[in-house]
Short mmCIF file of C-alpha atoms (C1' of nucleotides) in Angstrom, two decimals:
data_model
loop_
_atom_site.label_atom_id
_atom_site.label_comp_id
_atom_site.label_asym_id
_atom_site.label_seq_id
_atom_site.Cartn_x
_atom_site.Cartn_y
_atom_site.Cartn_z
CA MET A 1 77.92 117.91 64.43
CA GLU A 2 76.22 119.21 61.29
CA SER A 3 73.24 121.39 62.15
CA GLY A 4 70.92 119.60 59.74
CA ASN A 5 71.60 116.29 61.45
CA PHE A 6 71.17 117.93 64.80
CA GLY A 7 67.78 119.18 63.68
CA THR A 8 66.74 115.69 62.59
CA LEU A 9 67.80 114.25 65.92
CA MET A 10 65.90 116.91 67.82
CA ARG A 11 62.73 116.58 65.79
CA GLY A 12 62.37 113.01 66.98
CA ALA A 13 63.35 113.82 70.55
CA TYR A 14 61.19 114.41 73.60
CA VAL A 15 61.87 116.76 76.43
CA GLN A 16 60.15 115.69 79.59
CA THR A 17 60.16 116.60 83.26
CA PHE A 18 59.88 113.78 85.76
CA PRO A 19 58.98 113.86 89.46
CA PRO A 20 61.38 112.47 92.08
CA GLN A 21 61.78 108.73 92.59
CA ILE A 22 60.54 107.76 89.14
CA GLU A 23 62.07 104.73 87.48
CA LEU A 24 63.08 105.98 84.04
CA VAL A 25 64.50 102.76 82.68
CA THR A 26 64.59 99.26 84.09
CA GLU A 27 67.50 96.84 84.04
CA GLY A 28 66.93 94.26 81.32
CA ASP A 29 64.57 96.36 79.21
CA ARG A 30 65.28 97.11 75.58
CA SER A 31 66.98 100.41 74.93
CA ASP A 32 64.53 102.58 73.07
CA PHE A 33 65.97 105.97 73.90
CA LEU A 34 69.23 107.64 74.58
CA HIS A 35 68.71 109.72 77.74
CA ILE A 36 70.30 113.06 78.44
CA VAL A 37 69.96 114.72 81.83
CA VAL A 38 69.31 118.45 81.38
CA GLU A 39 68.24 119.26 84.92
CA GLY A 40 68.12 117.34 88.19
CA THR A 41 69.82 114.14 89.28
CA VAL A 42 69.50 110.54 88.17
CA GLU A 43 70.72 107.47 90.02
CA MET A 44 71.94 104.43 88.09
CA LEU A 45 71.28 101.16 89.95
CA ALA A 46 71.95 97.51 89.44
CA SER A 47 70.42 94.60 91.27
CA TRP A 48 70.79 90.86 91.65
CA ASP A 49 69.17 88.35 93.97
CA ASN A 50 67.42 90.95 96.12
CA ARG A 51 70.55 93.00 96.56
CA ASP A 52 71.12 96.29 94.84
CA THR A 53 73.84 98.83 94.45
CA THR A 54 74.24 102.35 93.17
CA MET A 55 76.47 102.31 90.12
CA ALA A 56 76.63 106.03 89.37
CA ILE A 57 74.96 109.40 89.72
CA VAL A 58 74.24 111.31 86.52
CA ARG A 59 73.93 115.08 86.56
CA PRO A 60 73.54 117.69 83.79
CA LEU A 61 74.79 117.44 81.15
CA GLY A 62 75.26 113.71 81.30
CA THR A 63 73.95 110.88 79.18
CA PHE A 64 73.13 107.34 80.01
CA ILE A 65 72.81 104.04 78.22
CA LEU A 66 74.77 105.22 75.23
CA ALA A 67 76.39 101.78 74.94
CA ALA A 68 73.07 99.94 75.06
CA THR A 69 71.74 102.33 72.42
CA ILE A 70 74.71 101.73 70.16
CA ARG A 71 74.60 97.97 70.48
CA ASP A 72 70.81 97.79 70.57
CA ALA A 73 71.18 95.67 73.68
CA PRO A 74 69.26 95.56 76.98
CA TYR A 75 70.02 98.02 79.75
CA LEU A 76 72.48 96.74 82.32
CA MET A 77 71.26 99.22 84.93
CA SER A 78 68.07 100.87 86.05
CA ALA A 79 67.78 104.64 86.24
CA ARG A 80 65.74 106.55 88.80
CA THR A 81 65.27 110.26 89.33
CA MET A 82 66.55 111.42 92.72
CA GLU A 83 64.77 114.74 92.44
CA LYS A 84 62.52 116.48 89.93
CA SER A 85 64.49 116.19 86.69
CA ARG A 86 64.24 117.19 83.09
CA LEU A 87 65.53 114.84 80.42
CA VAL A 88 65.85 114.75 76.65
CA LEU A 89 64.97 111.38 75.15
CA ILE A 90 66.27 110.59 71.68
CA PRO A 91 65.02 107.46 69.94
CA SER A 92 67.87 104.94 69.78
CA GLU A 93 67.30 104.34 66.09
CA ASP A 94 67.80 108.03 65.33
CA VAL A 95 71.06 107.98 67.24
CA ARG A 96 72.30 105.00 65.25
CA ASP A 97 71.20 106.61 61.96
CA THR A 98 72.91 109.87 62.74
CA PHE A 99 76.02 108.02 63.77
CA GLU A 100 76.23 106.59 60.24
CA ARG A 101 75.61 109.91 58.59
CA ASP A 102 77.61 112.42 60.60
CA SER A 103 81.27 111.74 61.26
CA ASP A 104 81.60 114.56 63.78
CA PHE A 105 78.76 113.07 65.76
CA ALA A 106 80.37 109.65 65.43
CA ARG A 107 83.60 111.04 66.81
CA ALA A 108 81.78 112.59 69.75
CA VAL A 109 80.00 109.33 70.49
CA VAL A 110 83.26 107.42 70.45
CA ALA A 111 84.95 109.95 72.69
CA GLU A 112 82.09 109.73 75.17
CA LEU A 113 82.04 105.94 75.08
CA ALA A 114 85.79 105.68 75.55
CA GLN A 115 85.52 108.04 78.50
CA CYS A 116 82.72 105.99 80.08
CA TYR A 117 84.70 102.81 79.58
CA ARG A 118 87.80 104.26 81.17
CA ALA A 119 85.72 105.56 84.08
CA SER A 120 84.41 102.06 84.61
CA ILE A 121 87.91 100.58 84.58
CA LYS A 122 89.00 103.18 87.14
CA ASN A 123 86.04 102.23 89.28
CA THR A 124 87.02 98.56 89.12
CA LYS A 125 90.56 99.41 90.19
CA ASN A 126 89.16 101.46 93.05
CA LEU A 127 87.03 98.53 94.20
CA LYS A 128 89.63 95.80 93.81
CA LEU A 129 92.73 97.58 95.02
CA ARG A 130 91.44 99.69 97.90
CA SER A 131 89.75 99.13 101.23
CA SER A 132 86.51 100.92 101.97
CA LEU A 133 88.32 103.47 104.13
CA GLU A 134 90.71 104.26 101.31
CA ARG A 135 87.83 104.61 98.88
CA LEU A 136 86.11 107.05 101.20
CA ALA A 137 89.28 109.07 101.69
CA ASN A 138 89.73 109.37 97.95
CA TYR A 139 86.09 110.23 97.43
CA ILE A 140 86.42 113.11 99.85
CA LEU A 141 89.53 114.38 98.10
CA ARG A 142 87.81 114.26 94.73
CA GLN A 143 84.78 116.11 96.05
CA GLN A 144 87.11 118.70 97.50
CA ILE A 145 88.72 119.20 94.10
CA GLU A 146 85.29 119.65 92.56
CA SER A 147 84.63 122.32 95.19
CA GLU A 148 87.72 124.17 93.95
CA GLY A 149 89.81 122.84 96.80
CA ALA A 150 87.78 124.52 99.55
CA ARG A 151 88.62 123.46 103.08
CA VAL A 152 84.91 123.16 103.82
CA PHE A 153 82.37 121.86 101.35
CA GLU A 154 79.08 120.00 101.08
CA LEU A 155 78.41 116.40 100.14
CA ASP A 156 75.92 116.42 97.31
CA ILE A 157 74.36 113.02 98.00
CA GLU A 158 72.85 111.21 100.95
CA LYS A 159 75.22 109.07 102.98
CA ARG A 160 73.30 105.89 102.32
CA ARG A 161 73.77 106.42 98.61
CA LEU A 162 77.39 107.33 99.05
CA ALA A 163 77.89 104.10 100.97
CA SER A 164 76.37 102.13 98.13
CA ILE A 165 78.51 103.90 95.53
CA LEU A 166 81.61 103.12 97.56
CA GLY A 167 80.56 99.50 97.92
CA MET A 168 79.92 99.50 101.66
CA THR A 169 76.99 99.60 104.08
CA ALA A 170 75.63 102.81 105.57
CA GLU A 171 76.69 101.61 109.02
CA ASN A 172 80.27 101.11 107.96
CA LEU A 173 80.34 104.47 106.23
CA SER A 174 79.42 106.05 109.56
CA ARG A 175 82.29 104.21 111.23
CA ALA A 176 84.70 104.99 108.42
CA ILE A 177 83.89 108.68 108.82
CA LYS A 178 84.85 108.47 112.48
CA THR A 179 88.02 106.62 111.57
CA LEU A 180 88.99 109.57 109.37
CA GLN A 181 88.88 112.03 112.28
CA PRO A 182 92.56 111.52 113.17
CA TYR A 183 93.32 112.39 109.55
CA GLY A 184 91.71 115.80 109.94
CA VAL A 185 88.35 115.03 108.37
CA LYS A 186 85.17 116.08 110.08
CA ILE A 187 81.73 115.45 108.61
CA GLU A 188 78.72 117.06 110.27
CA GLY A 189 75.53 116.37 108.37
CA SER A 190 76.58 117.02 104.82
CA ARG A 191 79.27 119.54 105.69
CA VAL A 192 82.80 118.23 105.23
CA THR A 193 85.83 119.91 106.76
CA VAL A 194 89.33 118.89 105.76
CA SER A 195 91.73 120.34 108.30
CA ASN A 196 94.81 118.27 107.53
CA GLN A 197 95.05 117.83 103.80
CA LYS A 198 98.50 116.33 103.97
CA SER A 199 97.64 113.51 106.31
CA LEU A 200 94.50 112.71 104.32
CA LEU A 201 96.53 112.59 101.11
CA ASP A 202 98.96 110.33 102.88
CA LEU A 203 96.21 107.86 103.62
CA ALA A 204 94.34 108.16 100.33
CA LYS A 205 97.34 108.09 97.98
CA PRO A 206 95.26 109.32 95.04
CA THR A 207 96.51 108.67 91.53
CA PRO A 208 95.25 110.12 88.26
CA LEU A 209 95.01 106.57 86.93
CA ILE A 210 92.12 105.94 89.32
CA ASP A 211 90.94 109.29 90.60
CA ASP A 212 91.17 111.77 87.76
CA PRO A 213 87.87 111.61 85.85
CA THR A 214 89.28 113.53 82.90
CA CYS A 215 92.41 111.47 82.38
CA MET B 1 86.37 98.40 56.28
CA GLU B 2 87.57 99.62 52.88
CA SER B 3 90.52 97.57 51.67
CA GLY B 4 92.61 100.63 50.81
CA ASN B 5 92.33 101.91 54.34
CA PHE B 6 93.09 98.47 55.69
CA GLY B 7 96.26 98.44 53.59
CA THR B 8 97.31 101.81 54.98
CA LEU B 9 96.75 100.63 58.53
CA MET B 10 98.73 97.46 57.94
CA ARG B 11 101.64 99.20 56.25
CA GLY B 12 102.33 101.08 59.45
CA ALA B 13 101.75 98.06 61.66
CA TYR B 14 104.26 95.71 63.25
CA VAL B 15 103.82 92.03 63.82
CA GLN B 16 105.96 90.79 66.62
CA THR B 17 106.38 87.66 68.70
CA PHE B 18 107.13 88.08 72.39
CA PRO B 19 108.49 85.61 74.94
CA PRO B 20 106.50 84.78 78.09
CA GLN B 21 106.38 87.19 81.02
CA ILE B 22 107.20 90.27 78.98
CA GLU B 23 105.63 93.56 79.98
CA LEU B 24 104.13 94.88 76.76
CA VAL B 25 102.70 98.10 78.09
CA THR B 26 102.97 99.77 81.46
CA GLU B 27 100.19 101.43 83.41
CA GLY B 28 100.55 105.20 83.08
CA ASP B 29 102.50 105.17 79.81
CA ARG B 30 101.30 107.03 76.76
CA SER B 31 99.38 104.92 74.30
CA ASP B 32 101.48 104.65 71.17
CA PHE B 33 99.99 101.51 69.69
CA LEU B 34 96.75 99.65 69.50
CA HIS B 35 97.58 96.04 70.36
CA ILE B 36 95.91 93.00 68.83
CA VAL B 37 96.61 89.53 70.16
CA VAL B 38 96.99 87.09 67.26
CA GLU B 39 98.45 84.18 69.17
CA GLY B 40 99.09 83.43 72.84
CA THR B 41 97.70 85.01 76.00
CA VAL B 42 98.06 88.43 77.55
CA GLU B 43 97.24 89.41 81.11
CA MET B 44 95.92 92.89 81.89
CA LEU B 45 96.97 94.12 85.34
CA ALA B 46 96.42 97.15 87.49
CA SER B 47 98.31 98.15 90.58
CA TRP B 48 98.20 100.65 93.38
CA ASP B 49 100.23 101.06 96.56
CA ASN B 50 102.12 97.79 96.19
CA ARG B 51 98.97 95.82 95.54
CA ASP B 52 98.01 94.50 92.15
CA THR B 53 95.14 92.74 90.52
CA THR B 54 94.42 90.96 87.29
CA MET B 55 91.81 92.90 85.38
CA ALA B 56 91.37 90.63 82.37
CA ILE B 57 92.91 87.98 80.14
CA VAL B 58 93.12 88.73 76.43
CA ARG B 59 93.25 85.91 73.91
CA PRO B 60 93.14 85.86 70.07
CA LEU B 61 91.60 87.76 68.46
CA GLY B 62 91.33 90.38 71.13
CA THR B 63 92.51 93.96 71.31
CA PHE B 64 93.59 96.06 74.20
CA ILE B 65 93.86 99.73 75.03
CA LEU B 66 91.48 100.75 72.31
CA ALA B 67 89.99 103.41 74.57
CA ALA B 68 93.39 104.86 75.47
CA THR B 69 94.26 104.93 71.77
CA ILE B 70 91.06 106.73 70.89
CA ARG B 71 91.39 109.31 73.63
CA ASP B 72 95.16 109.59 73.32
CA ALA B 73 95.30 109.07 77.07
CA PRO B 74 97.62 107.05 79.32
CA TYR B 75 97.09 103.32 79.79
CA LEU B 76 95.05 102.44 82.85
CA MET B 77 96.46 98.92 82.95
CA SER B 78 99.68 97.09 82.27
CA ALA B 79 99.81 94.18 79.85
CA ARG B 80 102.06 91.16 80.20
CA THR B 81 102.42 88.06 78.06
CA MET B 82 101.52 84.88 79.92
CA GLU B 83 103.09 82.68 77.26
CA LYS B 84 104.90 83.17 73.98
CA SER B 85 102.54 85.46 72.06
CA ARG B 86 102.28 87.12 68.72
CA LEU B 87 100.80 90.62 68.50
CA VAL B 88 100.00 93.17 65.84
CA LEU B 89 100.85 96.72 66.88
CA ILE B 90 99.16 99.56 65.04
CA PRO B 91 100.35 103.12 65.69
CA SER B 92 97.62 104.94 67.61
CA GLU B 93 97.73 107.87 65.25
CA ASP B 94 96.97 105.63 62.27
CA VAL B 95 93.99 104.22 64.13
CA ARG B 96 92.66 107.70 64.83
CA ASP B 97 93.27 108.77 61.20
CA THR B 98 91.51 105.75 59.80
CA PHE B 99 88.65 106.28 62.20
CA GLU B 100 88.06 109.68 60.59
CA ARG B 101 88.30 108.36 57.07
CA ASP B 102 86.46 105.04 57.13
CA SER B 103 82.95 104.93 58.52
CA ASP B 104 82.81 101.14 58.54
CA PHE B 105 85.95 101.06 60.61
CA ALA B 106 84.49 103.74 62.85
CA ARG B 107 81.39 101.63 63.37
CA ALA B 108 83.47 98.59 64.24
CA VAL B 109 85.50 100.61 66.72
CA VAL B 110 82.36 101.89 68.39
CA ALA B 111 80.83 98.42 68.55
CA GLU B 112 83.99 97.07 70.16
CA LEU B 113 84.22 99.96 72.61
CA ALA B 114 80.57 99.65 73.61
CA GLN B 115 81.10 95.95 74.17
CA CYS B 116 84.16 96.56 76.35
CA TYR B 117 82.29 99.14 78.35
CA ARG B 118 79.36 96.85 78.94
CA ALA B 119 81.73 94.05 79.94
CA SER B 120 83.27 96.37 82.50
CA ILE B 121 79.86 97.30 83.91
CA LYS B 122 78.98 93.62 84.21
CA ASN B 123 82.23 93.04 86.03
CA THR B 124 81.42 95.83 88.48
CA LYS B 125 78.01 94.31 89.14
CA ASN B 126 79.66 90.94 89.70
CA LEU B 127 82.07 92.47 92.23
CA LYS B 128 79.57 94.63 94.08
CA LEU B 129 76.57 92.35 94.20
CA ARG B 130 78.11 88.92 94.74
CA SER B 131 80.25 87.21 97.35
CA SER B 132 83.47 85.56 96.28
CA LEU B 133 81.83 82.12 96.40
CA GLU B 134 79.05 83.28 94.10
CA ARG B 135 81.59 84.80 91.72
CA LEU B 136 83.47 81.52 91.58
CA ALA B 137 80.28 79.52 90.99
CA ASN B 138 79.34 81.78 88.11
CA TYR B 139 82.85 81.68 86.69
CA ILE B 140 82.68 77.90 86.58
CA LEU B 141 79.32 77.96 84.85
CA ARG B 142 80.59 80.39 82.26
CA GLN B 143 83.66 78.27 81.57
CA GLN B 144 81.42 75.28 81.22
CA ILE B 145 79.36 77.08 78.59
CA GLU B 146 82.54 77.95 76.73
CA SER B 147 83.39 74.24 76.80
CA GLU B 148 80.09 73.52 75.05
CA GLY B 149 78.44 72.52 78.28
CA ALA B 150 80.72 69.54 78.94
CA ARG B 151 80.41 67.93 82.36
CA VAL B 152 84.20 67.84 82.62
CA PHE B 153 86.44 70.59 81.33
CA GLU B 154 89.78 72.31 81.96
CA LEU B 155 90.50 75.65 83.57
CA ASP B 156 92.60 77.66 81.16
CA ILE B 157 94.38 79.79 83.73
CA GLU B 158 96.35 79.26 86.90
CA LYS B 159 94.37 79.37 90.12
CA ARG B 160 96.35 82.28 91.53
CA ARG B 161 95.38 84.34 88.51
CA LEU B 162 91.81 83.18 88.70
CA ALA B 163 91.73 84.27 92.33
CA SER B 164 92.95 87.71 91.36
CA ILE B 165 90.41 88.01 88.55
CA LEU B 166 87.65 87.08 90.95
CA GLY B 167 88.90 89.60 93.50
CA MET B 168 90.02 87.16 96.17
CA THR B 169 93.23 85.63 97.49
CA ALA B 170 94.62 82.31 96.27
CA GLU B 171 94.08 80.84 99.74
CA ASN B 172 90.43 81.74 99.76
CA LEU B 173 89.97 80.38 96.26
CA SER B 174 91.23 77.04 97.56
CA ARG B 175 88.69 77.14 100.35
CA ALA B 176 85.91 78.31 98.07
CA ILE B 177 86.58 75.33 95.81
CA LYS B 178 86.11 73.01 98.76
CA THR B 179 82.95 74.83 99.72
CA LEU B 180 81.57 74.06 96.27
CA GLN B 181 81.91 70.29 96.75
CA PRO B 182 78.42 69.90 98.24
CA TYR B 183 77.16 71.62 95.10
CA GLY B 184 78.62 68.91 92.91
CA VAL B 185 81.79 70.70 91.82
CA LYS B 186 85.13 68.92 91.97
CA ILE B 187 88.36 70.54 90.85
CA GLU B 188 91.49 68.41 90.63
CA GLY B 189 94.41 70.33 89.26
CA SER B 190 92.88 72.17 86.37
CA ARG B 191 90.20 69.57 85.65
CA VAL B 192 86.72 70.69 86.65
CA THR B 193 83.83 68.26 87.05
CA VAL B 194 80.29 69.54 87.46
CA SER B 195 78.18 66.62 88.67
CA ASN B 196 75.14 68.52 89.90
CA GLN B 197 74.43 71.32 87.48
CA LYS B 198 71.11 72.14 89.04
CA SER B 199 72.39 72.72 92.53
CA LEU B 200 75.28 74.81 91.18
CA LEU B 201 72.86 76.93 89.16
CA ASP B 202 70.80 77.31 92.28
CA LEU B 203 73.75 78.79 94.12
CA ALA B 204 75.14 80.85 91.25
CA LYS B 205 71.88 82.32 89.96
CA PRO B 206 73.47 83.48 86.71
CA THR B 207 71.83 86.23 84.72
CA PRO B 208 72.59 87.41 81.19
CA LEU B 209 72.83 90.95 82.56
CA ILE B 210 76.02 89.95 84.36
CA ASP B 211 77.19 86.67 82.91
CA ASP B 212 76.49 86.71 79.20
CA PRO B 213 79.51 88.26 77.48
CA THR B 214 77.63 88.75 74.21
CA CYS B 215 74.56 90.49 75.61
"C1'" DT C 1 116.66 60.02 88.84
"C1'" DC C 2 117.30 63.74 91.73
"C1'" DT C 3 116.65 68.45 93.00
"C1'" DG C 4 114.66 72.66 93.61
"C1'" DC C 5 111.25 75.79 92.50
"C1'" DC C 6 106.73 77.32 92.70
"C1'" DA C 7 102.00 76.91 92.72
"C1'" DC C 8 98.74 75.13 95.60
"C1'" DT C 9 96.76 73.77 100.01
"C1'" DT C 10 95.82 73.87 104.93
"C1'" DG C 11 95.43 75.68 109.56
"C1'" DA C 12 95.45 79.40 112.78
"C1'" DT C 13 94.56 83.96 113.41
"C1'" DA C 14 93.49 88.74 112.38
"C1'" DA C 15 91.29 92.30 109.83
"C1'" DT C 16 87.59 93.87 107.33
"C1'" DT C 17 82.95 94.18 106.37
"C1'" DA C 18 78.05 93.01 107.11
"C1'" DT C 19 73.96 92.29 109.89
"C1'" DC C 20 70.69 93.22 113.41
"C1'" DA C 21 68.64 95.96 116.88
"C1'" DA C 22 68.16 100.08 119.21
"C1'" DT C 23 68.41 104.89 119.45
"C1'" DC C 24 69.30 109.55 117.89
"C1'" DC C 25 68.53 113.33 115.00
"C1'" DT C 26 66.45 116.17 111.65
"C1'" DA C 27 63.20 117.91 108.74
"C1'" DA C 28 58.67 117.89 106.92
"C1'" DT C 29 53.87 118.07 108.29
"C1'" DA C 30 49.73 118.38 111.01
"C1'" DT D 1 54.30 123.32 118.83
"C1'" DA D 2 53.81 118.44 118.61
"C1'" DT D 3 54.17 114.41 115.60
"C1'" DT D 4 56.29 111.34 112.81
"C1'" DA D 5 58.98 109.20 109.22
"C1'" DG D 6 63.26 108.13 107.60
"C1'" DG D 7 68.09 108.77 107.45
"C1'" DA D 8 72.11 108.47 110.48
"C1'" DT D 9 74.55 106.60 114.23
"C1'" DT D 10 76.00 103.28 117.72
"C1'" DG D 11 76.82 98.84 119.89
"C1'" DA D 12 77.00 93.94 119.74
"C1'" DT D 13 77.75 90.17 117.05
"C1'" DA D 14 78.42 87.35 112.94
"C1'" DA D 15 80.12 86.50 108.40
"C1'" DT D 16 83.43 87.19 105.06
"C1'" DT D 17 87.89 87.83 103.57
"C1'" DA D 18 92.91 88.46 104.26
"C1'" DT D 19 97.31 87.37 106.27
"C1'" DC D 20 100.92 84.54 107.89
"C1'" DA D 21 103.21 80.32 108.42
"C1'" DA D 22 103.85 75.67 107.41
"C1'" DG D 23 103.39 72.04 104.63
"C1'" DT D 24 102.39 69.24 100.07
"C1'" DG D 25 102.95 67.94 95.48
"C1'" DG D 26 104.00 68.27 90.68
"C1'" DC D 27 107.02 69.47 87.11
"C1'" DA D 28 111.09 71.20 84.72
"C1'" DG D 29 115.95 71.19 84.46
"C1'" DA D 30 120.42 69.28 85.91
#
DNA sequence: TCTGCCACTTGATAATTATCAATCCTAATA
DNA sequence: TATTAGGATTGATAATTATCAAGTGGCAGA
């Protein structure tokens, strides 16, 4: 974007460091700020009737509630820091103003939004078309790719959270992990070992149209 | 948008009428055209490993694959006419060009995209936080609202498709409908009668953050 | 009017997933 | 080193959802 517009945006912005387990935004609130995670980890949650679920994990450099900011609509999810995190907060109005003024910025916003939308569609396909075991198998494969294909790598979230992301209970995640043993997957603590890639692929049947975050 | 730009877009566009049950776009294909439904009904589907699911129904005036068009990425869903339908097809490249040139158009595209994204998030919440019975109850309430709150109204899609939209089998939809009888819901053919709104609301617990398509 | 197709329904059963309770393990803290 | 809190696991059971196999019924076309 144009550097003058960037300067305007930044002049109105706050940089702030938050302790762990702080609720940054609450489902249903008005969207006053666009949030950008610069450091740390933020969990996006949704709840209904005393149930709740983890919708996503946001890490640097990720944004959240761009859509609510654009539409000036209430947040659909809550956000909570998982660890000490540093965020940039840009007033929603400034974002909307800059969008009008700077076409490069507008293009970037649209690209980001379209990406988020497609990610959400992929997630829906994952939930509706696959069993929980298949979702876990594909999750492991994706994490492996993000670890440059290493045979052994670390899970970067707690299992209870992973269970919620995958739409299952922590108990069933434990059982699903055992079920994957015959497919050459061993998980000890947060250390994952994939000893039979082929058989895991055979079970998971990953496809870019669900599992490739960049496509 | 500016009328000159609109003219340019339309000069490159096709208007075409399709018979029922025609596959308009196929999951995984490149996105050549932005599609706009002018008349009729289009079903959006996704499939994986011999399973498939209905992701959405598009009616006039609705668009589909805007995000794929913007990102020049493959379609994540297939589209199929449910009845004789008339569509406008605009070459994706023209859409991207006009987006650069016309800031009003750009704003409209972003508003539409943000809306689609939020709809998808709401759908995910619906799927992850509610049982199939609760999803059905809320679906009925939403349809009732779209029928101006009438006590009796018609379902506008087949039950098998409704089941797929709600993420359940046709058999279980049948049973869920019977389960709703004590809550004052009767469905005969496609005619729905809600005789005890209060008790249905009590079960469904609708919230704008999931069930209001405009919020 | 008859016929056949297809959506819908129903019942029986199986698979999947959740819940509850108890225990194990680990890591932080006194 | 001992203590403890909370995540993780396990087992038993229940609830939810899917599958399979017959039916039923309505509607379009012959």
